[in-house]
Short mmCIF file of C-alpha atoms in Angstrom, two decimals:
data_model
loop_
_atom_site.label_atom_id
_atom_site.label_comp_id
_atom_site.label_asym_id
_atom_site.label_seq_id
_atom_site.Cartn_x
_atom_site.Cartn_y
_atom_site.Cartn_z
CA MET A 9 -29.11 -8.92 -34.60
CA SER A 10 -28.21 -6.18 -37.02
CA GLN A 11 -27.52 -2.72 -35.67
CA PRO A 12 -27.53 0.50 -37.63
CA ASP A 13 -24.07 1.97 -37.95
CA PHE A 14 -23.22 4.65 -35.44
CA ASN A 15 -20.22 6.72 -36.42
CA ILE A 16 -18.27 8.23 -33.55
CA LEU A 17 -15.50 10.71 -34.17
CA PHE A 18 -12.81 11.86 -31.78
CA ALA A 19 -11.35 15.17 -32.94
CA LEU A 20 -7.77 15.19 -31.70
CA TYR A 21 -5.10 17.88 -31.70
CA PRO A 22 -1.60 18.28 -30.24
CA GLY A 23 -1.58 18.41 -26.46
CA VAL A 24 -4.62 16.26 -25.71
CA THR A 25 -4.68 14.49 -22.33
CA GLN A 26 -4.82 10.93 -23.61
CA LEU A 27 -7.16 9.58 -20.92
CA ASP A 28 -9.72 12.20 -21.99
CA PHE A 29 -10.32 10.13 -25.11
CA THR A 30 -8.94 6.66 -24.36
CA GLY A 31 -11.47 6.31 -21.50
CA PRO A 32 -14.53 7.07 -23.65
CA HIS A 33 -12.98 5.20 -26.60
CA GLN A 34 -12.87 2.01 -24.53
CA VAL A 35 -16.58 2.40 -23.80
CA PHE A 36 -17.65 3.49 -27.28
CA CYS A 37 -15.82 0.71 -29.14
CA ARG A 38 -18.09 -1.77 -27.35
CA LEU A 39 -21.32 -0.14 -28.52
CA PRO A 40 -23.24 -2.26 -31.01
CA GLY A 41 -22.74 -0.96 -34.55
CA ALA A 42 -20.23 1.65 -33.47
CA HIS A 43 -17.47 2.72 -35.80
CA VAL A 44 -15.03 4.81 -33.87
CA THR A 45 -12.62 7.08 -35.72
CA ALA A 46 -9.79 9.06 -34.19
CA ALA A 47 -8.83 11.96 -36.43
CA SER A 48 -6.68 15.06 -36.37
CA LEU A 49 -6.14 17.96 -38.72
CA ASP A 50 -3.13 16.38 -40.41
CA GLY A 51 -3.87 12.72 -39.70
CA GLY A 52 -0.97 10.34 -39.13
CA GLN A 53 0.26 10.38 -35.59
CA LEU A 54 0.24 12.40 -32.42
CA THR A 55 2.12 11.83 -29.19
CA PHE A 56 0.41 12.60 -25.89
CA ASP A 57 2.35 12.34 -22.64
CA GLY A 58 4.82 9.95 -24.26
CA LEU A 59 2.24 7.66 -25.88
CA THR A 60 2.13 7.79 -29.66
CA PHE A 61 -1.17 7.22 -31.43
CA SER A 62 -0.85 6.51 -35.13
CA GLY A 63 -3.15 5.69 -37.99
CA LEU A 64 -5.18 8.81 -37.27
CA ALA A 65 -7.54 9.88 -40.03
CA ARG A 66 -7.49 13.42 -41.44
CA LEU A 67 -10.49 15.38 -40.25
CA ALA A 68 -11.08 16.62 -43.81
CA GLU A 69 -11.50 12.99 -44.93
CA VAL A 70 -14.35 12.43 -42.49
CA GLU A 71 -17.58 13.27 -44.28
CA ALA A 72 -19.93 13.12 -41.36
CA CYS A 73 -20.47 11.52 -37.98
CA ASP A 74 -23.30 10.68 -35.63
CA LEU A 75 -21.36 11.85 -32.60
CA ILE A 76 -18.37 14.16 -32.36
CA CYS A 77 -16.31 14.11 -29.18
CA VAL A 78 -13.63 16.70 -28.47
CA PRO A 79 -11.26 15.81 -25.62
CA GLY A 80 -9.34 18.34 -23.57
CA GLY A 81 -5.77 18.85 -22.55
CA PHE A 82 -3.00 21.40 -22.29
CA GLY A 83 -3.25 21.92 -26.06
CA THR A 84 -6.77 23.33 -25.86
CA SER A 85 -5.54 26.93 -25.90
CA ASP A 86 -3.72 26.50 -29.19
CA ALA A 87 -6.44 24.30 -30.71
CA MET A 88 -9.20 26.85 -30.20
CA ASN A 89 -7.16 29.38 -32.13
CA ASP A 90 -6.19 26.96 -34.91
CA LEU A 91 -8.66 28.17 -37.53
CA ALA A 92 -8.28 25.14 -39.80
CA PHE A 93 -8.92 22.73 -36.91
CA MET A 94 -11.85 24.80 -35.69
CA ALA A 95 -13.39 24.89 -39.17
CA GLU A 96 -13.37 21.08 -39.24
CA VAL A 97 -14.89 20.88 -35.76
CA LYS A 98 -17.69 23.24 -36.84
CA ARG A 99 -18.31 21.37 -40.10
CA LEU A 100 -18.41 17.95 -38.47
CA ALA A 101 -20.51 19.13 -35.52
CA GLY A 102 -23.01 20.29 -38.13
CA THR A 103 -23.37 16.69 -39.34
CA ALA A 104 -23.66 15.12 -35.86
CA ARG A 105 -26.69 14.12 -33.84
CA TYR A 106 -24.65 14.49 -30.66
CA ILE A 107 -22.06 17.15 -29.94
CA THR A 108 -19.87 16.14 -27.03
CA SER A 109 -16.67 16.84 -25.16
CA VAL A 110 -14.59 15.78 -22.19
CA CYS A 111 -12.61 18.11 -19.92
CA THR A 112 -11.50 21.35 -21.59
CA GLY A 113 -12.84 20.03 -24.88
CA SER A 114 -15.94 22.07 -24.03
CA LEU A 115 -13.89 25.26 -24.46
CA ILE A 116 -13.25 24.15 -28.03
CA LEU A 117 -16.96 23.51 -28.56
CA GLY A 118 -17.56 26.96 -27.10
CA ALA A 119 -14.97 28.58 -29.36
CA ALA A 120 -16.73 26.89 -32.29
CA GLY A 121 -19.91 28.72 -31.33
CA LEU A 122 -21.67 25.50 -30.38
CA LEU A 123 -22.49 26.30 -26.75
CA LYS A 124 -24.37 29.60 -26.91
CA GLY A 125 -26.97 29.52 -24.14
CA ARG A 126 -26.08 25.93 -23.31
CA ARG A 127 -25.09 24.40 -20.02
CA ALA A 128 -21.79 22.55 -20.21
CA ALA A 129 -19.24 20.76 -18.04
CA CYS A 130 -15.51 21.39 -18.06
CA HIS A 131 -12.41 20.56 -16.01
CA TRP A 132 -12.87 22.33 -12.66
CA ALA A 133 -9.81 24.54 -13.13
CA TRP A 134 -11.05 26.05 -16.42
CA ARG A 135 -14.81 25.93 -16.03
CA ASP A 136 -15.09 29.68 -15.48
CA GLN A 137 -13.94 30.32 -19.05
CA LEU A 138 -17.10 28.79 -20.54
CA PRO A 139 -19.14 32.02 -20.19
CA LEU A 140 -16.68 33.74 -22.55
CA PHE A 141 -18.42 31.65 -25.23
CA GLY A 142 -21.96 32.29 -24.04
CA ALA A 143 -22.15 28.94 -22.26
CA LEU A 144 -23.37 28.31 -18.73
CA ALA A 145 -20.70 26.55 -16.66
CA ASP A 146 -22.20 23.57 -14.83
CA PRO A 147 -20.17 21.86 -12.09
CA ALA A 148 -21.86 18.48 -12.68
CA ARG A 149 -19.68 15.58 -13.80
CA VAL A 150 -21.77 14.93 -16.89
CA VAL A 151 -24.04 17.62 -18.31
CA ARG A 152 -26.70 17.18 -20.95
CA ASP A 153 -28.38 20.11 -22.67
CA GLY A 154 -30.32 19.00 -25.71
CA ASN A 155 -27.95 17.21 -28.07
CA VAL A 156 -24.88 18.54 -26.28
CA ILE A 157 -23.38 16.15 -23.73
CA THR A 158 -20.24 17.24 -21.93
CA GLY A 159 -18.06 15.67 -19.25
CA GLY A 160 -15.88 17.24 -16.57
CA GLY A 161 -12.14 16.80 -16.19
CA VAL A 162 -10.24 13.83 -17.65
CA THR A 163 -11.61 10.81 -15.76
CA ALA A 164 -15.16 12.19 -16.06
CA GLY A 165 -14.89 10.88 -19.61
CA ILE A 166 -15.74 7.39 -18.41
CA ASP A 167 -18.93 8.53 -16.64
CA PHE A 168 -19.71 10.66 -19.70
CA ALA A 169 -19.23 7.75 -22.10
CA LEU A 170 -21.46 5.40 -20.10
CA THR A 171 -24.14 8.13 -20.09
CA VAL A 172 -23.83 8.39 -23.86
CA ALA A 173 -23.91 4.59 -24.16
CA ALA A 174 -27.21 4.50 -22.27
CA GLU A 175 -28.59 7.21 -24.54
CA VAL A 176 -27.67 5.57 -27.85
CA ALA A 177 -27.87 1.85 -26.97
CA GLY A 178 -30.07 1.71 -23.86
CA PRO A 179 -29.29 1.38 -20.15
CA GLN A 180 -28.85 -2.40 -20.22
CA ARG A 181 -26.10 -2.23 -22.83
CA ALA A 182 -24.42 0.61 -20.92
CA GLN A 183 -24.54 -1.45 -17.73
CA ALA A 184 -23.10 -4.48 -19.53
CA ILE A 185 -20.18 -2.37 -20.71
CA GLN A 186 -19.74 -1.00 -17.18
CA LEU A 187 -19.66 -4.53 -15.75
CA ALA A 188 -17.24 -5.78 -18.40
CA LEU A 189 -14.93 -2.85 -17.59
CA GLU A 190 -15.44 -3.52 -13.86
CA TYR A 191 -16.26 0.12 -13.34
CA ALA A 192 -16.93 0.21 -9.63
CA PRO A 193 -14.38 2.85 -8.73
CA GLU A 194 -12.73 3.09 -5.33
CA PRO A 195 -10.45 6.11 -5.34
CA PRO A 196 -7.80 5.72 -2.65
CA PHE A 197 -8.29 9.36 -1.59
CA GLU A 198 -11.08 11.94 -1.45
CA ALA A 199 -9.07 14.36 -3.49
CA GLY A 200 -10.74 14.37 -6.89
CA ARG A 201 -12.46 17.74 -6.60
CA PRO A 202 -11.28 21.09 -5.26
CA GLU A 203 -14.16 20.99 -2.74
CA THR A 204 -12.92 17.70 -1.23
CA ALA A 205 -9.14 17.82 -1.71
CA PRO A 206 -6.95 18.84 1.21
CA ALA A 207 -6.15 22.56 1.03
CA GLU A 208 -2.43 21.97 0.56
CA VAL A 209 -3.10 19.59 -2.35
CA LEU A 210 -5.30 22.16 -4.05
CA GLU A 211 -2.54 24.73 -3.58
CA VAL A 212 0.03 22.47 -5.23
CA VAL A 213 -2.18 21.83 -8.24
CA GLN A 214 -3.23 25.45 -8.62
CA ALA A 215 0.39 26.55 -8.43
CA GLY A 216 1.19 24.17 -11.28
CA LEU A 217 -1.73 25.34 -13.39
CA GLY A 218 -1.12 28.98 -12.54
CA GLN A 219 1.77 29.11 -14.98
CA MET A 220 -0.63 28.49 -17.82
CA ALA A 221 -3.72 30.28 -16.51
CA GLN A 222 -2.91 33.68 -18.00
CA ALA A 223 -2.01 32.25 -21.40
CA ARG A 224 -5.18 30.19 -21.49
CA GLN A 225 -7.34 33.15 -20.50
CA ALA A 226 -5.80 35.20 -23.31
CA ALA A 227 -6.31 32.35 -25.77
CA ALA A 228 -9.94 31.94 -24.76
CA GLU A 229 -10.58 35.68 -25.07
CA LEU A 230 -8.98 35.71 -28.51
CA ALA A 231 -11.15 32.80 -29.64
CA ALA A 232 -14.27 34.33 -28.10
CA ALA A 233 -13.70 37.60 -29.96
CA ARG A 234 -14.24 35.68 -33.22
CA LEU A 235 -17.77 34.58 -32.31
CA MET B 208 14.01 19.83 -6.82
CA SER B 209 15.78 16.87 -8.33
CA GLN B 210 14.10 13.49 -8.22
CA PRO B 211 15.76 10.13 -8.70
CA ASP B 212 14.70 8.47 -11.94
CA PHE B 213 11.94 5.94 -11.60
CA ASN B 214 11.63 3.69 -14.61
CA ILE B 215 8.18 2.29 -15.26
CA LEU B 216 7.63 -0.36 -17.89
CA PHE B 217 4.34 -1.45 -19.44
CA ALA B 218 4.75 -4.91 -20.99
CA LEU B 219 2.26 -5.00 -23.88
CA TYR B 220 1.15 -7.81 -26.17
CA PRO B 221 -1.53 -8.30 -28.84
CA GLY B 222 -5.06 -8.15 -27.47
CA VAL B 223 -4.53 -5.81 -24.53
CA THR B 224 -7.54 -3.81 -23.35
CA GLN B 225 -6.13 -0.34 -23.95
CA LEU B 226 -7.71 1.30 -20.90
CA ASP B 227 -5.89 -1.27 -18.72
CA PHE B 228 -2.69 0.62 -19.44
CA THR B 229 -3.74 4.06 -20.69
CA GLY B 230 -5.43 4.70 -17.32
CA PRO B 231 -2.35 3.95 -15.20
CA HIS B 232 -0.10 5.53 -17.86
CA GLN B 233 -1.91 8.85 -17.41
CA VAL B 234 -1.23 8.70 -13.68
CA PHE B 235 2.35 7.41 -13.89
CA CYS B 236 3.51 9.97 -16.45
CA ARG B 237 2.83 12.67 -13.85
CA LEU B 238 5.02 11.12 -11.18
CA PRO B 239 8.14 13.15 -10.44
CA GLY B 240 11.17 11.60 -12.10
CA ALA B 241 9.12 8.94 -13.86
CA HIS B 242 10.23 7.58 -17.20
CA VAL B 243 7.43 5.52 -18.63
CA THR B 244 8.17 3.02 -21.39
CA ALA B 245 5.61 1.01 -23.32
CA ALA B 246 7.20 -2.07 -24.83
CA SER B 247 6.20 -5.26 -26.59
CA LEU B 248 8.04 -8.34 -27.75
CA ASP B 249 8.58 -7.03 -31.29
CA GLY B 250 8.36 -3.29 -30.60
CA GLY B 251 6.88 -1.02 -33.23
CA GLN B 252 3.14 -0.85 -33.07
CA LEU B 253 0.11 -2.66 -31.74
CA THR B 254 -3.56 -1.95 -32.36
CA PHE B 255 -6.02 -2.40 -29.51
CA ASP B 256 -9.75 -2.01 -30.16
CA GLY B 257 -9.04 0.14 -33.20
CA LEU B 258 -6.49 2.42 -31.55
CA THR B 259 -2.93 2.05 -32.82
CA PHE B 260 -0.06 2.64 -30.43
CA SER B 261 3.29 3.09 -32.13
CA GLY B 262 6.83 3.81 -31.10
CA LEU B 263 6.79 0.84 -28.75
CA ALA B 264 10.15 -0.31 -27.48
CA ARG B 265 11.28 -3.94 -27.81
CA LEU B 266 11.19 -5.68 -24.45
CA ALA B 267 14.65 -7.12 -25.12
CA GLU B 268 16.02 -3.56 -25.39
CA VAL B 269 14.85 -2.70 -21.90
CA GLU B 270 17.65 -3.50 -19.48
CA ALA B 271 15.80 -3.05 -16.25
CA CYS B 272 12.95 -1.19 -14.61
CA ASP B 273 11.84 -0.06 -11.19
CA LEU B 274 8.26 -1.10 -11.80
CA ILE B 275 6.82 -3.52 -14.33
CA CYS B 276 3.11 -3.35 -15.09
CA VAL B 277 1.35 -6.01 -17.14
CA PRO B 278 -2.13 -5.04 -18.37
CA GLY B 279 -4.86 -7.53 -19.23
CA GLY B 280 -7.15 -8.13 -22.15
CA PHE B 281 -8.54 -10.79 -24.44
CA GLY B 282 -4.98 -11.56 -25.55
CA THR B 283 -3.92 -12.77 -22.10
CA SER B 284 -4.50 -16.42 -23.01
CA ASP B 285 -2.09 -16.29 -25.93
CA ALA B 286 0.40 -14.10 -24.12
CA MET B 287 0.85 -16.48 -21.18
CA ASN B 288 1.78 -19.23 -23.61
CA ASP B 289 4.10 -17.05 -25.69
CA LEU B 290 7.40 -18.30 -24.27
CA ALA B 291 9.50 -15.47 -25.67
CA PHE B 292 7.17 -12.85 -24.18
CA MET B 293 7.02 -14.69 -20.87
CA ALA B 294 10.81 -14.93 -20.71
CA GLU B 295 11.04 -11.15 -21.02
CA VAL B 296 8.40 -10.64 -18.34
CA LYS B 297 10.32 -12.92 -15.98
CA ARG B 298 13.65 -11.26 -16.74
CA LEU B 299 12.32 -7.73 -16.26
CA ALA B 300 10.31 -8.61 -13.17
CA GLY B 301 13.60 -9.84 -11.72
CA THR B 302 15.02 -6.32 -12.06
CA ALA B 303 11.99 -4.50 -10.65
CA ARG B 304 11.29 -3.19 -7.16
CA TYR B 305 7.55 -3.44 -7.85
CA ILE B 306 5.80 -6.17 -9.82
CA THR B 307 2.34 -5.06 -10.86
CA SER B 308 -0.61 -5.79 -13.09
CA VAL B 309 -4.08 -4.62 -14.02
CA CYS B 310 -7.03 -6.88 -14.86
CA THR B 311 -6.04 -10.28 -16.29
CA GLY B 312 -2.44 -9.14 -16.35
CA SER B 313 -2.17 -10.95 -13.01
CA LEU B 314 -2.68 -14.25 -14.85
CA ILE B 315 0.45 -13.43 -16.82
CA LEU B 316 2.34 -12.65 -13.61
CA GLY B 317 1.04 -15.97 -12.29
CA ALA B 318 2.11 -17.86 -15.39
CA ALA B 319 5.55 -16.29 -14.96
CA GLY B 320 5.76 -17.90 -11.52
CA LEU B 321 5.68 -14.55 -9.76
CA LEU B 322 2.57 -15.05 -7.63
CA LYS B 323 3.26 -18.26 -5.72
CA GLY B 324 1.65 -17.86 -2.31
CA ARG B 325 0.74 -14.24 -3.07
CA ARG B 326 -2.63 -12.56 -2.87
CA ALA B 327 -3.58 -10.89 -6.14
CA ALA B 328 -6.46 -9.07 -7.85
CA CYS B 329 -7.84 -9.88 -11.28
CA HIS B 330 -10.84 -9.06 -13.46
CA TRP B 331 -13.87 -10.57 -11.67
CA ALA B 332 -14.66 -12.96 -14.53
CA TRP B 333 -11.23 -14.64 -14.49
CA ARG B 334 -10.20 -14.30 -10.87
CA ASP B 335 -10.77 -18.00 -10.16
CA GLN B 336 -7.91 -18.93 -12.47
CA LEU B 337 -5.32 -17.36 -10.18
CA PRO B 338 -5.02 -20.46 -7.94
CA LEU B 339 -3.82 -22.43 -10.97
CA PHE B 340 -0.60 -20.49 -10.49
CA GLY B 341 -0.43 -20.86 -6.73
CA ALA B 342 -1.85 -17.39 -6.13
CA LEU B 343 -4.64 -16.44 -3.75
CA ALA B 344 -7.46 -14.68 -5.57
CA ASP B 345 -8.47 -11.52 -3.75
CA PRO B 346 -11.68 -9.71 -4.74
CA ALA B 347 -10.35 -6.31 -3.62
CA ARG B 348 -9.99 -3.61 -6.25
CA VAL B 349 -6.32 -3.07 -5.46
CA VAL B 350 -4.29 -5.75 -3.69
CA ARG B 351 -0.84 -5.37 -2.23
CA ASP B 352 1.24 -8.32 -1.12
CA GLY B 353 4.85 -7.36 -0.49
CA ASN B 354 6.24 -5.84 -3.66
CA VAL B 355 3.39 -7.18 -5.77
CA ILE B 356 0.58 -4.67 -6.40
CA THR B 357 -2.31 -5.79 -8.59
CA GLY B 358 -5.53 -4.14 -9.73
CA GLY B 359 -8.90 -5.61 -10.67
CA GLY B 360 -10.63 -5.33 -14.04
CA VAL B 361 -9.81 -2.57 -16.55
CA THR B 362 -10.92 0.64 -14.78
CA ALA B 363 -9.40 -0.58 -11.50
CA GLY B 364 -6.14 0.45 -13.15
CA ILE B 365 -6.77 4.06 -12.14
CA ASP B 366 -7.29 3.20 -8.46
CA PHE B 367 -4.26 0.90 -8.71
CA ALA B 368 -2.08 3.62 -10.23
CA LEU B 369 -3.00 6.18 -7.58
CA THR B 370 -2.15 3.60 -4.92
CA VAL B 371 1.23 3.06 -6.56
CA ALA B 372 1.70 6.84 -6.86
CA ALA B 373 1.16 7.21 -3.12
CA GLU B 374 3.66 4.42 -2.47
CA VAL B 375 6.46 5.77 -4.64
CA ALA B 376 5.90 9.54 -4.39
CA GLY B 377 3.84 10.01 -1.23
CA PRO B 378 0.13 10.57 -0.62
CA GLN B 379 0.20 14.31 -1.31
CA ARG B 380 1.59 13.82 -4.80
CA ALA B 381 -0.93 11.05 -5.47
CA GLN B 382 -3.73 13.33 -4.34
CA ALA B 383 -2.45 16.17 -6.53
CA ILE B 384 -2.53 13.83 -9.54
CA GLN B 385 -6.04 12.68 -8.57
CA LEU B 386 -7.23 16.30 -8.35
CA ALA B 387 -5.60 17.26 -11.66
CA LEU B 388 -7.35 14.28 -13.31
CA GLU B 389 -10.60 15.24 -11.51
CA TYR B 390 -10.93 11.67 -10.31
CA ALA B 391 -14.16 11.87 -8.32
CA PRO B 392 -16.05 9.18 -10.20
CA GLU B 393 -19.84 9.11 -10.45
CA PRO B 394 -20.80 5.98 -12.38
CA PRO B 395 -24.26 6.45 -13.88
CA PHE B 396 -25.25 2.91 -12.79
CA GLU B 397 -24.46 0.49 -9.95
CA ALA B 398 -23.40 -2.17 -12.41
CA GLY B 399 -19.65 -2.32 -12.10
CA ARG B 400 -19.43 -5.59 -10.16
CA PRO B 401 -21.27 -8.89 -10.53
CA GLU B 402 -22.55 -8.48 -6.96
CA THR B 403 -24.24 -5.16 -7.78
CA ALA B 404 -25.19 -5.49 -11.45
CA PRO B 405 -28.77 -6.41 -12.34
CA ALA B 406 -29.06 -10.16 -12.92
CA GLU B 407 -29.97 -9.77 -16.58
CA VAL B 408 -26.92 -7.58 -17.18
CA LEU B 409 -24.65 -10.15 -15.57
CA GLU B 410 -26.20 -12.82 -17.80
CA VAL B 411 -25.53 -10.79 -20.94
CA VAL B 412 -21.88 -10.26 -20.02
CA GLN B 413 -21.32 -13.86 -18.94
CA ALA B 414 -22.89 -15.12 -22.17
CA GLY B 415 -20.42 -12.96 -24.11
CA LEU B 416 -17.44 -14.15 -22.08
CA GLY B 417 -18.63 -17.77 -22.11
CA GLN B 418 -17.42 -18.20 -25.65
CA MET B 419 -13.89 -17.66 -24.51
CA ALA B 420 -14.03 -19.21 -21.05
CA GLN B 421 -13.10 -22.75 -22.10
CA ALA B 422 -10.22 -21.57 -24.28
CA ARG B 423 -8.87 -19.37 -21.52
CA GLN B 424 -9.13 -22.16 -18.94
CA ALA B 425 -7.18 -24.47 -21.26
CA ALA B 426 -4.57 -21.78 -21.89
CA ALA B 427 -4.17 -21.13 -18.15
CA GLU B 428 -3.79 -24.85 -17.41
CA LEU B 429 -1.20 -25.20 -20.16
CA ALA B 430 0.76 -22.26 -18.76
CA ALA B 431 0.41 -23.54 -15.19
CA ALA B 432 1.79 -26.94 -16.19
CA ARG B 433 5.10 -25.24 -17.00
CA LEU B 434 5.59 -23.92 -13.49
#
């Protein structure tokens, strides 16, 4: 059974949350015919939360892809104002059939001018910055608008990737991957969304994020001014 | 607020399913006072499903840990018969307050003699090999028996890690991590367990695993004979 090649590219940058891309990567690498490349501006290696990923391609070496996926993370603010990185994201998105992101990766898509008038998902804490880029913030866990498919925060990347798998390889293949990965989640708490988390838990998380909220807002406004 | 150090060790080997450990790693690295080490027998680097992890410690260099976590993967069969690797797992488990695994990592714990008379989880497809090591196979997604905490297949590692987080840092901290990772899963299909997957999907996955079932059974019996 021969499958046409399907080239998937993860565009990485310093400060990615590793699960944003390792989750979808685990799904995508099991798609028939998939060639999955992880690349960054400089290639080589990047360390996220103490885990070092090496053998990364240079984005400039990647000619084209069928799907580009931009993960999120604390580094999003810097990445969306890294003009060389953003130029590669724009170039490669122009070659892709599917333009995708997980978590705050959608802010990078937005800063690249790829979300004008589009609905998109984002991590709940940063979703309200999407309109700066002309996008419509959608609280759904996975959002599809034309050829743009975006996932919410971090772990939404697994739901996102299975949705993409169904799109490119059919629902049966997506379900087979889900079964092989035993993806029948049972979170020990109902705390995964601000609407369901206990108030004191939300306060703790918001206090932690608050330190970076102003800087990220300024970074997003700076990037948006370039559109 | 000073926190006592809590040393977490992932014991890696060739053929790990990367999400088995990148999922829990993302949770554990946000625990207060946690030092998370990824180590393998030779140290250096290992490539899983096309992703290269480098900067790995050598297991022999790790003196002790508070928690050892052994992930699973297609390489489990070889790993449980790699006597040098198994000796390190036994030594380090002897230093740990918590002995843990994700997916088929519990077969390695079993082969190390650590699960005699204990209930344990495992990936659904290989769960029935646990009794070879004197363990009681438990179909739950996360299983705790004394200081042994085990998770089911691949993605169960996230539920497992949040359970561990609640144990070592309290439920509020675990919930804060869950909220920050937006862990409110919405699988696009009901196909994550053999009991819920469509019959034809289960057939496809079992046909794929069937090629390795005999070899893994033989490997497990060989390892069990050493106990």
